Coordinates of C-alpha atoms and ligand atoms in Angstrom, one line a residue:
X23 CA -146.8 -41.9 91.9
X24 CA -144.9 -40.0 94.3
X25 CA -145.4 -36.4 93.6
X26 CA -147.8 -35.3 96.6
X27 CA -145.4 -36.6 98.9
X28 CA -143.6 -34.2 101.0
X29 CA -141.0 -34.7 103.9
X30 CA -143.3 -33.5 106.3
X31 CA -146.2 -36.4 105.9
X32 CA -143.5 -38.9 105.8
X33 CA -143.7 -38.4 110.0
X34 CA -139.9 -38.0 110.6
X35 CA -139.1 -36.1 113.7
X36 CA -139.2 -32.5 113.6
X37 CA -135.6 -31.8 114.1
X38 CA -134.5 -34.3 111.3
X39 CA -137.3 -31.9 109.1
X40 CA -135.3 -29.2 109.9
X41 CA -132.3 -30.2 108.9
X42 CA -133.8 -31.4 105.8
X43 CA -135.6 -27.8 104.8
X44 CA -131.9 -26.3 105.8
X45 CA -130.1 -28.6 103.3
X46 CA -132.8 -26.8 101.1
X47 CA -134.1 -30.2 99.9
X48 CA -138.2 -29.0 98.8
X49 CA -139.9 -33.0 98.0
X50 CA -138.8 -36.3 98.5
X51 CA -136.9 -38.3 95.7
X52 CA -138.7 -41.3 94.5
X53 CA -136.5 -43.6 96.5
X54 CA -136.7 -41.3 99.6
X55 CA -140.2 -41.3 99.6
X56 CA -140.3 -45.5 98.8
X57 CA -137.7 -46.3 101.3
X58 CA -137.8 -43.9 104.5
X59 CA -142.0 -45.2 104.9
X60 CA -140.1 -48.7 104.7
X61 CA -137.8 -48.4 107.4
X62 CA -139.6 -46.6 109.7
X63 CA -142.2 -49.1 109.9
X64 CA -139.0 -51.6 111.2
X65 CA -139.0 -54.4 108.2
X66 CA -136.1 -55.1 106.1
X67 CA -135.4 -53.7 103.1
X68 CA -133.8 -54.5 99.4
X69 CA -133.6 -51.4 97.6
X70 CA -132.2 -51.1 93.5
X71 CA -131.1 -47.4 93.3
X72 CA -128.4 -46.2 91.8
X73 CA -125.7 -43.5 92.8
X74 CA -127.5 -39.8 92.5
X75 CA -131.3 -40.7 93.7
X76 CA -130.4 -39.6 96.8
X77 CA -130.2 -43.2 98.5
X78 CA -128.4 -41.7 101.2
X79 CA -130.7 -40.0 103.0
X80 CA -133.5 -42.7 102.2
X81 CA -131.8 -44.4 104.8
X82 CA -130.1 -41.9 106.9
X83 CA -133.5 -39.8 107.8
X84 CA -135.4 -43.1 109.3
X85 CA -132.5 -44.4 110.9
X86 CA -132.1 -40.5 112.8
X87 CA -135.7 -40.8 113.6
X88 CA -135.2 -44.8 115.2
X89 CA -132.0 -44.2 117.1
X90 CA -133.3 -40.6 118.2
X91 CA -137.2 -42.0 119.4
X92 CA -136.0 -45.0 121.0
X93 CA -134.0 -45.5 124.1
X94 CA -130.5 -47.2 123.8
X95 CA -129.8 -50.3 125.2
X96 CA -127.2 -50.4 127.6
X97 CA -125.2 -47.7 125.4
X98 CA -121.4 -47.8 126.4
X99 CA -118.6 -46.3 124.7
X100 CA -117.5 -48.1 120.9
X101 CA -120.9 -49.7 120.8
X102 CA -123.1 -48.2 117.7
X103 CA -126.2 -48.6 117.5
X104 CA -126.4 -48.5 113.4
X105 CA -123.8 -49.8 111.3
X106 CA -123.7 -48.5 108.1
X107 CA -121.0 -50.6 105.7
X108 CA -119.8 -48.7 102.6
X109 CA -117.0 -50.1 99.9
X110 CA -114.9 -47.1 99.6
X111 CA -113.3 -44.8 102.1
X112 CA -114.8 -41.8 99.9
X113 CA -118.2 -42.9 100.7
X114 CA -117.9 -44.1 103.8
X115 CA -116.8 -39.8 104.3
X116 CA -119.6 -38.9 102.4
X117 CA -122.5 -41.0 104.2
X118 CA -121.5 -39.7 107.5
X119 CA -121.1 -35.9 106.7
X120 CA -125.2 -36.7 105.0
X121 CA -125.7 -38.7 108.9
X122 CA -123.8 -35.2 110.4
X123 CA -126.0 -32.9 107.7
X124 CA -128.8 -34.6 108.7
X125 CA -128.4 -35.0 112.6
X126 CA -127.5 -31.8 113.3
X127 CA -130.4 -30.8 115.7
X128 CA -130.2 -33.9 117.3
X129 CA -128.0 -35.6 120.0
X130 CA -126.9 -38.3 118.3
X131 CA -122.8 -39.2 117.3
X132 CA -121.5 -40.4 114.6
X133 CA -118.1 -42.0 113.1
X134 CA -116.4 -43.0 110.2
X135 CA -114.0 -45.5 109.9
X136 CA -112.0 -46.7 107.0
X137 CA -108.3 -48.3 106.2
X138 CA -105.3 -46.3 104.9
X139 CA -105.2 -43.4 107.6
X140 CA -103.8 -44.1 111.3
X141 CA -105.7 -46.1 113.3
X142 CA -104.9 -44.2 116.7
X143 CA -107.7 -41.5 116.1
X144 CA -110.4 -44.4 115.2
X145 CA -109.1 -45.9 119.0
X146 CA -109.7 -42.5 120.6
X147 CA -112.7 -42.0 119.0
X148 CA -114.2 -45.9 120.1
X149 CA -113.7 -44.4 123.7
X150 CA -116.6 -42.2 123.3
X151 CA -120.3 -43.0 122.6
X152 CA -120.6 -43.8 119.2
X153 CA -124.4 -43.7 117.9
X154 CA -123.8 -45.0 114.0
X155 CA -120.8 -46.3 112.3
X156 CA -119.8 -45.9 109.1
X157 CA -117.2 -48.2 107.7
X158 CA -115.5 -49.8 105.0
X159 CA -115.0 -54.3 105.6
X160 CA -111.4 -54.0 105.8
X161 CA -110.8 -51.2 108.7
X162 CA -114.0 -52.4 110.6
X163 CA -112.4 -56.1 110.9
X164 CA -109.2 -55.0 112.5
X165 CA -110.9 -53.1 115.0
X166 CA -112.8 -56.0 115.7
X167 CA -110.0 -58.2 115.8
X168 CA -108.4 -55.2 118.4
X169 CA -111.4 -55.4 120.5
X170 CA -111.5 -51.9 120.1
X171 CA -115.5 -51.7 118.9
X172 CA -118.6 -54.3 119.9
X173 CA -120.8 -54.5 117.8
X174 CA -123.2 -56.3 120.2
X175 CA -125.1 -53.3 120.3
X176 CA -126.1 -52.5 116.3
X177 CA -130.2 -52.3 115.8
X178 CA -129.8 -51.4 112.3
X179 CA -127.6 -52.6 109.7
X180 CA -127.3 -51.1 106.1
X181 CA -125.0 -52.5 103.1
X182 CA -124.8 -49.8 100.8
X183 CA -123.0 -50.0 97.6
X184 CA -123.6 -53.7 97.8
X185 CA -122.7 -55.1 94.5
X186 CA -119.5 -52.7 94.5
X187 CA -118.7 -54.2 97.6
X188 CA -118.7 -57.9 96.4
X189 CA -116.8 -56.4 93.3
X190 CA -114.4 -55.5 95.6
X191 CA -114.2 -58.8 97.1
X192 CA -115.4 -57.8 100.3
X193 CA -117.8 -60.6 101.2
X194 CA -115.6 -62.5 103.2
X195 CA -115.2 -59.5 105.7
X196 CA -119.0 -58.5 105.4
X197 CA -120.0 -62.3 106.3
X198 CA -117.3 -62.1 109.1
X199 CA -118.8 -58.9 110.5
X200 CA -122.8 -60.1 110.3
X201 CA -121.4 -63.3 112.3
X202 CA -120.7 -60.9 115.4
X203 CA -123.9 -59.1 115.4
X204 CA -126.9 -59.4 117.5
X205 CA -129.8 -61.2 115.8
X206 CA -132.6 -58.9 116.3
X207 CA -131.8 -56.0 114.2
X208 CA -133.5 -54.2 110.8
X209 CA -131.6 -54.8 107.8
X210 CA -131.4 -52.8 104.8
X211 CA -129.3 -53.3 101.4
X212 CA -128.7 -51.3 98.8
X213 CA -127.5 -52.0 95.2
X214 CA -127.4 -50.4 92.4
X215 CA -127.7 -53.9 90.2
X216 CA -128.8 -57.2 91.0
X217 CA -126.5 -60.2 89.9
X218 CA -127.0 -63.7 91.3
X219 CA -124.4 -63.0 94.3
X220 CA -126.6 -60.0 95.7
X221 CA -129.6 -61.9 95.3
X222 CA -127.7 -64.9 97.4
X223 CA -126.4 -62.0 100.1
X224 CA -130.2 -60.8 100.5
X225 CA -131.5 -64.0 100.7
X226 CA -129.1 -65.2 103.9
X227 CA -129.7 -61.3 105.3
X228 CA -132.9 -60.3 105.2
X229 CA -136.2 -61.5 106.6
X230 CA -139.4 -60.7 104.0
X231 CA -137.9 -57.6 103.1
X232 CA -139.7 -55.2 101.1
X233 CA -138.7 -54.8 97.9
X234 CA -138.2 -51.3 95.9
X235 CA -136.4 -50.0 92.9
X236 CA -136.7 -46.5 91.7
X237 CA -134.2 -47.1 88.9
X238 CA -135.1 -49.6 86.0
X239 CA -132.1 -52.1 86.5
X240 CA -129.2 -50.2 84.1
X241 CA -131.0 -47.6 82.7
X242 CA -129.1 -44.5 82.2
X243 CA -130.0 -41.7 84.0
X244 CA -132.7 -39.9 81.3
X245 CA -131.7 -36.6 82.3
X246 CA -127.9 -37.3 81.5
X247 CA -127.0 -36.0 77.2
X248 CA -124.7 -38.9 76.1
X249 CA -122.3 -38.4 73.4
X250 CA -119.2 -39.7 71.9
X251 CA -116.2 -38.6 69.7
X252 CA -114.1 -41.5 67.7
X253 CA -110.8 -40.6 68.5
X254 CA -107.4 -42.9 68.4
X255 CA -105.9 -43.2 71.3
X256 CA -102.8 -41.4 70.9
X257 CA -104.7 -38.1 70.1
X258 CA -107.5 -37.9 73.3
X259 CA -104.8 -35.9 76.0
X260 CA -104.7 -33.5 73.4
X261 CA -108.2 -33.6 72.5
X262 CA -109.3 -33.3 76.0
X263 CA -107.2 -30.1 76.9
X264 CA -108.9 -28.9 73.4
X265 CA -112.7 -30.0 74.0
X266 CA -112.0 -28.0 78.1
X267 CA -110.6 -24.7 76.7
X268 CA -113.0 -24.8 73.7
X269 CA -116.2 -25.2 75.8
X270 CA -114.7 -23.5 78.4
X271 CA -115.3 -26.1 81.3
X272 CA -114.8 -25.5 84.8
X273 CA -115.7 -28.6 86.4
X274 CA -114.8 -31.8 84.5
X275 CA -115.0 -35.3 86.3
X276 CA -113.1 -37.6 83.8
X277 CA -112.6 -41.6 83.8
X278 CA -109.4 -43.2 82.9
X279 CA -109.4 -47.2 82.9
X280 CA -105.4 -46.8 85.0
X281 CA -104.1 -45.3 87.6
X282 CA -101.2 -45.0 85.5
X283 CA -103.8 -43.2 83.1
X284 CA -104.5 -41.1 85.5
X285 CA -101.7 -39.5 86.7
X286 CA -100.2 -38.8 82.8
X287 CA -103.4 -37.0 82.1
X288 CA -103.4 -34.9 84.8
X289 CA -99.8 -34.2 84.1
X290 CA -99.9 -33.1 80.8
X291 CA -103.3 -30.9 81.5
X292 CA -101.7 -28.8 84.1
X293 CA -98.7 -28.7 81.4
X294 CA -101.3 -27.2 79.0
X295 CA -102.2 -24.9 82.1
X296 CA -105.6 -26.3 82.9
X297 CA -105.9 -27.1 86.4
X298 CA -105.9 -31.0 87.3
X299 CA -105.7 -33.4 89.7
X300 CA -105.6 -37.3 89.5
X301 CA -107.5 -39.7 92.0
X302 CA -107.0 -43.5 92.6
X303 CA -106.4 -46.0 95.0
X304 CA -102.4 -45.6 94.7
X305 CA -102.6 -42.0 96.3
X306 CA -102.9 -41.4 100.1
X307 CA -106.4 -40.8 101.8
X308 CA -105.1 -37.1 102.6
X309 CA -104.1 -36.7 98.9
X310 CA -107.5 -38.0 97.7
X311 CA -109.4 -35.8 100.1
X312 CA -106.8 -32.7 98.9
X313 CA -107.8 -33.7 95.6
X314 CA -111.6 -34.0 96.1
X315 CA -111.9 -30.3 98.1
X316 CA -109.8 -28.8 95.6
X317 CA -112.2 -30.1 92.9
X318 CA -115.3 -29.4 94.9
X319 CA -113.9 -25.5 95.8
X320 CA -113.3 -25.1 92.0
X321 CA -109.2 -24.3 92.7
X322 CA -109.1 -27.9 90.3
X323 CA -110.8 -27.5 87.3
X324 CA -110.6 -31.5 86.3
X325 CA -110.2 -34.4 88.5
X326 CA -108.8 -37.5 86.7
X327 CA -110.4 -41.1 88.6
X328 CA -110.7 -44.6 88.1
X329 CA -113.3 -46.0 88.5
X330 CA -112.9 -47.4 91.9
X331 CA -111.4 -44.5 93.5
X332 CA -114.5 -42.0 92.2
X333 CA -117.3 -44.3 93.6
X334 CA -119.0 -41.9 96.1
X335 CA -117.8 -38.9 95.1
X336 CA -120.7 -37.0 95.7
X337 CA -120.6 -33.4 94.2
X338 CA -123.7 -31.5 93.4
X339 CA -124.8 -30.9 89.9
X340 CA -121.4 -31.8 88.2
X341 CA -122.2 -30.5 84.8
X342 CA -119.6 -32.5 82.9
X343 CA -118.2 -36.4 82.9
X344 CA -115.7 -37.4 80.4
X345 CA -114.8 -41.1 79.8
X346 CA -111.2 -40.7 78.4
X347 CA -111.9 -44.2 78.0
X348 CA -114.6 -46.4 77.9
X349 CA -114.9 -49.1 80.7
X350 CA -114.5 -53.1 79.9
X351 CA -117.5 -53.4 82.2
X352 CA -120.9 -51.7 80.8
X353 CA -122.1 -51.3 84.0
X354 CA -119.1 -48.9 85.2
X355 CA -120.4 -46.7 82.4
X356 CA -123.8 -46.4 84.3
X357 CA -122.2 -45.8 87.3
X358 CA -119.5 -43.0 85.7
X359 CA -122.1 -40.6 83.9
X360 CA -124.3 -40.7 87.7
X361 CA -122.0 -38.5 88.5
X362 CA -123.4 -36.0 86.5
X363 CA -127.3 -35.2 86.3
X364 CA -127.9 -35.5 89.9
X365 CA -130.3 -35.2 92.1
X366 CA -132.8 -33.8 89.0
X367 CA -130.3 -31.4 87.4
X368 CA -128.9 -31.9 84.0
X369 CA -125.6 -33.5 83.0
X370 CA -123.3 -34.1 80.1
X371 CA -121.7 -37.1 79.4
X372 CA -119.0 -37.4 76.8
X373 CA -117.0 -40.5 75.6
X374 CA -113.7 -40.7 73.6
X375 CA -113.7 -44.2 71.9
X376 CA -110.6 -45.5 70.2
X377 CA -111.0 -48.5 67.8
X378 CA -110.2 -51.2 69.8
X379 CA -112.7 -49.8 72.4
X380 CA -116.0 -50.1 69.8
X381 CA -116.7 -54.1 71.4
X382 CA -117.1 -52.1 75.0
X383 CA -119.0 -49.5 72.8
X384 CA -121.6 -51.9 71.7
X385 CA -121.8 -53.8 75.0
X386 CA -122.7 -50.2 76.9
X387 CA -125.4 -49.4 73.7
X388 CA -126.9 -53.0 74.6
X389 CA -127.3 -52.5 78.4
X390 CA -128.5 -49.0 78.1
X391 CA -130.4 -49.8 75.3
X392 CA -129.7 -46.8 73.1
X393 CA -127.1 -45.7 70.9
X394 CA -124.6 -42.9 72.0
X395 CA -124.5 -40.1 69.7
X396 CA -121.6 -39.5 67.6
X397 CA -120.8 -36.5 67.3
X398 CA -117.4 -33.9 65.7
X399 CA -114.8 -32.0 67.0
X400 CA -114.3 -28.4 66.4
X401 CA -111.2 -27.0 65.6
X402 CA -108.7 -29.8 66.4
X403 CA -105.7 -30.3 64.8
X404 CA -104.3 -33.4 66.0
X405 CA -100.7 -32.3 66.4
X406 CA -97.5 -34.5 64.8
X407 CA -96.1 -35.7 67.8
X408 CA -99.3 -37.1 69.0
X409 CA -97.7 -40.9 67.0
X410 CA -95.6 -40.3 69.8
X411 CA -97.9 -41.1 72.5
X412 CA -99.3 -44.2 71.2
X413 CA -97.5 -46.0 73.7
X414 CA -99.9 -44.9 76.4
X415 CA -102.5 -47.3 75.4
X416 CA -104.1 -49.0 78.1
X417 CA -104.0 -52.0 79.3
X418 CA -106.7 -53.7 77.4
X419 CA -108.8 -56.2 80.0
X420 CA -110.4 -59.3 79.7
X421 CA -113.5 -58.5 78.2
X422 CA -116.4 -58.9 81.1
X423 CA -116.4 -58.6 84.7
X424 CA -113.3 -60.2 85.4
X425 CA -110.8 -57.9 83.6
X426 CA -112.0 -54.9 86.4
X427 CA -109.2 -55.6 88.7
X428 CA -106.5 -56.3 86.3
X429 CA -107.6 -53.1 84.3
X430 CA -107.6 -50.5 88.0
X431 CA -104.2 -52.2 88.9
X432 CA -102.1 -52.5 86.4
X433 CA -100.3 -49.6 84.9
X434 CA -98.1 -51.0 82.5
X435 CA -98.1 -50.3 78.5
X436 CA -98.8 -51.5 75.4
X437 CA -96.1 -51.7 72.3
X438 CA -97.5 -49.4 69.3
X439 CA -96.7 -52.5 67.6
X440 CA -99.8 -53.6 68.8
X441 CA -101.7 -51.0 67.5
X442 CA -104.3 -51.3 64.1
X443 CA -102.6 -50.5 61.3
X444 CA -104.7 -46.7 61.4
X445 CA -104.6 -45.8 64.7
X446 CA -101.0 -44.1 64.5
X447 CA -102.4 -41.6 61.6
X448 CA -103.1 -37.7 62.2
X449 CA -106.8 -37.9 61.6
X450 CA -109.2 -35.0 63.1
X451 CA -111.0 -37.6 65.5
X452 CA -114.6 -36.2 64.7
X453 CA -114.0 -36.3 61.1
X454 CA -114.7 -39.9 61.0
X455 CA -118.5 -39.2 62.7
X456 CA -119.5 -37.1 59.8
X457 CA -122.8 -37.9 58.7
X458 CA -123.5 -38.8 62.0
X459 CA -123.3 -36.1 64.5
X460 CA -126.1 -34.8 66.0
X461 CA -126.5 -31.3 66.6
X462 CA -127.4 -30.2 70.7
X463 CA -125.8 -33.8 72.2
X464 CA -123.4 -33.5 74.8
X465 CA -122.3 -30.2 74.8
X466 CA -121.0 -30.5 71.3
X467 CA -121.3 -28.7 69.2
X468 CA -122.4 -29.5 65.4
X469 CA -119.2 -29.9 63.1
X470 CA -118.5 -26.6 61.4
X471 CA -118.5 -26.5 57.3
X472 CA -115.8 -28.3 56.0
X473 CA -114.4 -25.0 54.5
X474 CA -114.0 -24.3 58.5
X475 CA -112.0 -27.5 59.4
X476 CA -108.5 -26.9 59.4
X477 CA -107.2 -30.0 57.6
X478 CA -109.1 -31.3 54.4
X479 CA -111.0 -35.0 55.8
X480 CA -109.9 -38.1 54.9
X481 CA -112.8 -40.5 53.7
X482 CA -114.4 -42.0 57.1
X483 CA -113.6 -46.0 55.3
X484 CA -110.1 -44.5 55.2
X485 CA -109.8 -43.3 58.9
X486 CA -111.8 -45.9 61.1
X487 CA -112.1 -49.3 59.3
X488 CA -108.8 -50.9 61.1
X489 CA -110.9 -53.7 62.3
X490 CA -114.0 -55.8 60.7
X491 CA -116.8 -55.2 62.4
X492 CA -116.5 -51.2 64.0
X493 CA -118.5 -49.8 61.1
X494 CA -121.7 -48.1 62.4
X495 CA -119.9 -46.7 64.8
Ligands
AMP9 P1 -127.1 -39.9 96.8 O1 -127.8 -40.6 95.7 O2 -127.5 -40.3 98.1 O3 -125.6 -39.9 96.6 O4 -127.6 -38.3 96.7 C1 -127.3 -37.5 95.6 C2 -127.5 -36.0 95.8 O5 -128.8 -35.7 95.9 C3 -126.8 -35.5 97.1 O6 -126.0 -34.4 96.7 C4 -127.9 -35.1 98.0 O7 -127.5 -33.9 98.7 C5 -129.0 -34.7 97.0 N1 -130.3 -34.9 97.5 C6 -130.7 -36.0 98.3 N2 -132.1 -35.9 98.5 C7 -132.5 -34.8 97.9 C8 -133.8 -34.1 97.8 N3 -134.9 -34.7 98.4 N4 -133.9 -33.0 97.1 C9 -132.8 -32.5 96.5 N5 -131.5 -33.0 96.6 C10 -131.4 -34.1 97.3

């Protein structure tokens, strides 16, 4: 449908074309060429895209061309003209180094604003013409409360991120911020799913917007190979550092449900001498952004997120995503693995799933509507100690959308008393998918012969039947 189109018929100013063809981008992505038509010709605009289609600069290339073809109204310093609200502070970075990438032959400023950092800078910065805003709720509303930024002056609004940002609990600030701006403007929201609370937020926002979605609603990136290892819990931190030096990794991006999580993993890899680094909403912006560049320049070879805290990172055709473990909320799992297989580049994604986490299993294999294949480790020897760890279970959630929070902020433990009466064992995790594992999925490799394995396998009843209900997976 959108093949033919190129950047050039999509009548954007020559200087944002430019910038596009030095960014070395060749054709438009199907949301790119759907949306930027849309906003140039001034209506609102609901979009469904997910992370990775290149939403960004659907929106950021017409709203260059608007703001750089039409005169500002009585421009004055800490007035934007575009206000673009983001939920985290690592997109809000990332959205206005694409308005920078993107704006670079033309005249226009930009800004980005978000909590957790000193606000002085952000004051300084309000002194000086400020073209488009990017913010997060929380930041934006003090320096509204401050007087420090009027927003009398926005022509264009965009919500990106939406549902994420009424996850966060942001709609309270984003109602308190659309209150203060001027009633002629374009607006333009973008969600990666559409629950009844983003369809009640479109319907008070927009006027007869146009409607597009490049993304079935939770489909799984196609390009994206999707495996998973059974594992118990108490062996994956040795698995992991296994599963890195054995395919010999460079770049891994790897979920935890806890911060707590986080920062153990990372520990113990950089014990086991593989470069890590651990990302959440605990650390300090300037230790996240350490983190991120360190990740990015290749000096880390793994960053350890939650889920929270890795929404937005943007970095170009990540080859691997590991979910240490799965996520309570199905939809997370969508969101995780679109950090890999971006932008039309291929992408691994590979899952360690304890018992207790096959329900979450299942409810991923329902939304994406396929199974996950299952596939065997090579070479691992589980080693004695690893009972020893079985206190590091997480937290387990509520199961459904509730249990997100709870799940991001709490790092406490559970008692190995707690645990199924076979997760404390020194099984080889993959031995329990033989019969299953499918050869060319995720970057795994096939299970060697059993001669090869290095302890003799249990029978698969014997090593993952703790609870009714998790055969056939
Ligand atoms: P986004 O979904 O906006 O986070 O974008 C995902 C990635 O796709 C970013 O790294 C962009 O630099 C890249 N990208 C955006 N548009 C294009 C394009 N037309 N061609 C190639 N890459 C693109």
């Amino acid at each position: 449908m959108t093949t033919e189109i190129t950047f050039s018929s999509l009548a954007l100013a020559e200087p944002i074309l430019r910038a596009i063809a030095d960014a070395g981008y060749i054709t438009p992505t199907p949301i790119q060429a759907q949306a930027i038509p849309q906003v140039l010709a001034g209506g609102d605009l609901l979009a469904a895209a997910q992370t990775g289609t290149g939403k960004t600069a659907g929106f950021t290339l017409p709203i260059l061309h608007h703001l750089s073809t039409r005169a500002a109204q009585a421009p004055r310093p800490g007035r934007p003209r575009c206000l673009i609200l983001v939920p985290t502070r690592e997109l809000a970075a990332q959205v206005e180094e694409s308005v920078k990438t993107y704006g670079k032959y033309l005249s226009l400023t930009s800004m980005v604003m978000f909590g957790g950092v000193n606000i002085n800078p952000q004051f300084k910065a309000l002194k000086s013409r400020v073209d488009i805003l990017v913010a997060t709720p929380g930041r934006l509303l003090d320096h509204m409360g401050q007087k420090t930024v009027d927003l009398s002056g926005v022509e264009i609004l965009v919500l990106d991120e939406a549902d994420r940002m009424l996850d966060m609990g942001f709609i309270r600030d984003i109602k308190k911020v659309l209150a203060v701006l001027p009633k002629q403007r374009q607006n333009l929201l973008f969600s990666a799913t559409f629950s009844d609370e983003i369809r009640t937020l479109a319907n008070g926002l927009l006027h007869n917007p146009k409607s597009i979605e490049v993304a079935r609603r939770n489909t799984t990136v196609e390009i994206i190979e999707q495996s998973m290892y059974r594992v118990p819990q108490a062996h994956k931190r040795d698995l992991l550092a296994h599963l890195i030096r054995h395919h010999d990794w460079q770049q891994v991006l790897v979920f935890t449900r806890t911060k707590h999580g986080a920062n153990k993993l990372a520990e113990k890899l950089n014990k086991d001498g593989i470069t890590a680094a651990a990302i959440h909403g605990n650390k300090s912006q300037s230790a996240r952004t350490k983190a991120l560049a360190s990740f990015k320049d290749g000096s880390v070879r793994v960053l350890v997120a939650t889920d929270i805290a890795a929404r937005g990172i943007d970095i170009d055709q990540l080859p691997q995503v590991v979910n240490f473990e799965l996520p309570n909320v199905p939809e997370d799992y969508v969101h995780r693995i679109g950090r890999t297989g971006r932008a039309g580049t291929t992408g691994s994604a590979l899952s360690l799933v304890d018992d207790e986490e096959i329900s979450y299993l299942r409810d991923i294999e329902k939304l994406i509507k396929r199974s996950i294949v299952r596939v065997e480790v090579e070479g691992f020897t589980p080693p004695a100690k690893a009972d020893l760890m079985s206190d590091e279970r997480p937290p387990r959630p509520p199961h459904g959308r509730g249990g997100r929070g709870q799940g991001q902020n709490n790092g406490q433990r559970q008692n190995s008393g707690q645990r199924g009466p076979q997760s404390g064992n020194r099984n080889a995790p993959g031995r329990a998918a033989q019969g299953q594992a499918a050869a060319g999925a995720g970057g795994a490799k096939p299970a060697p012969p059993r001669a090869a394995q290095p302890r003799k396998p249990r029978p698969q009843a014997a090593l993952f039947s703790a609870k009714p209900g998790s055969r056939g997976h």
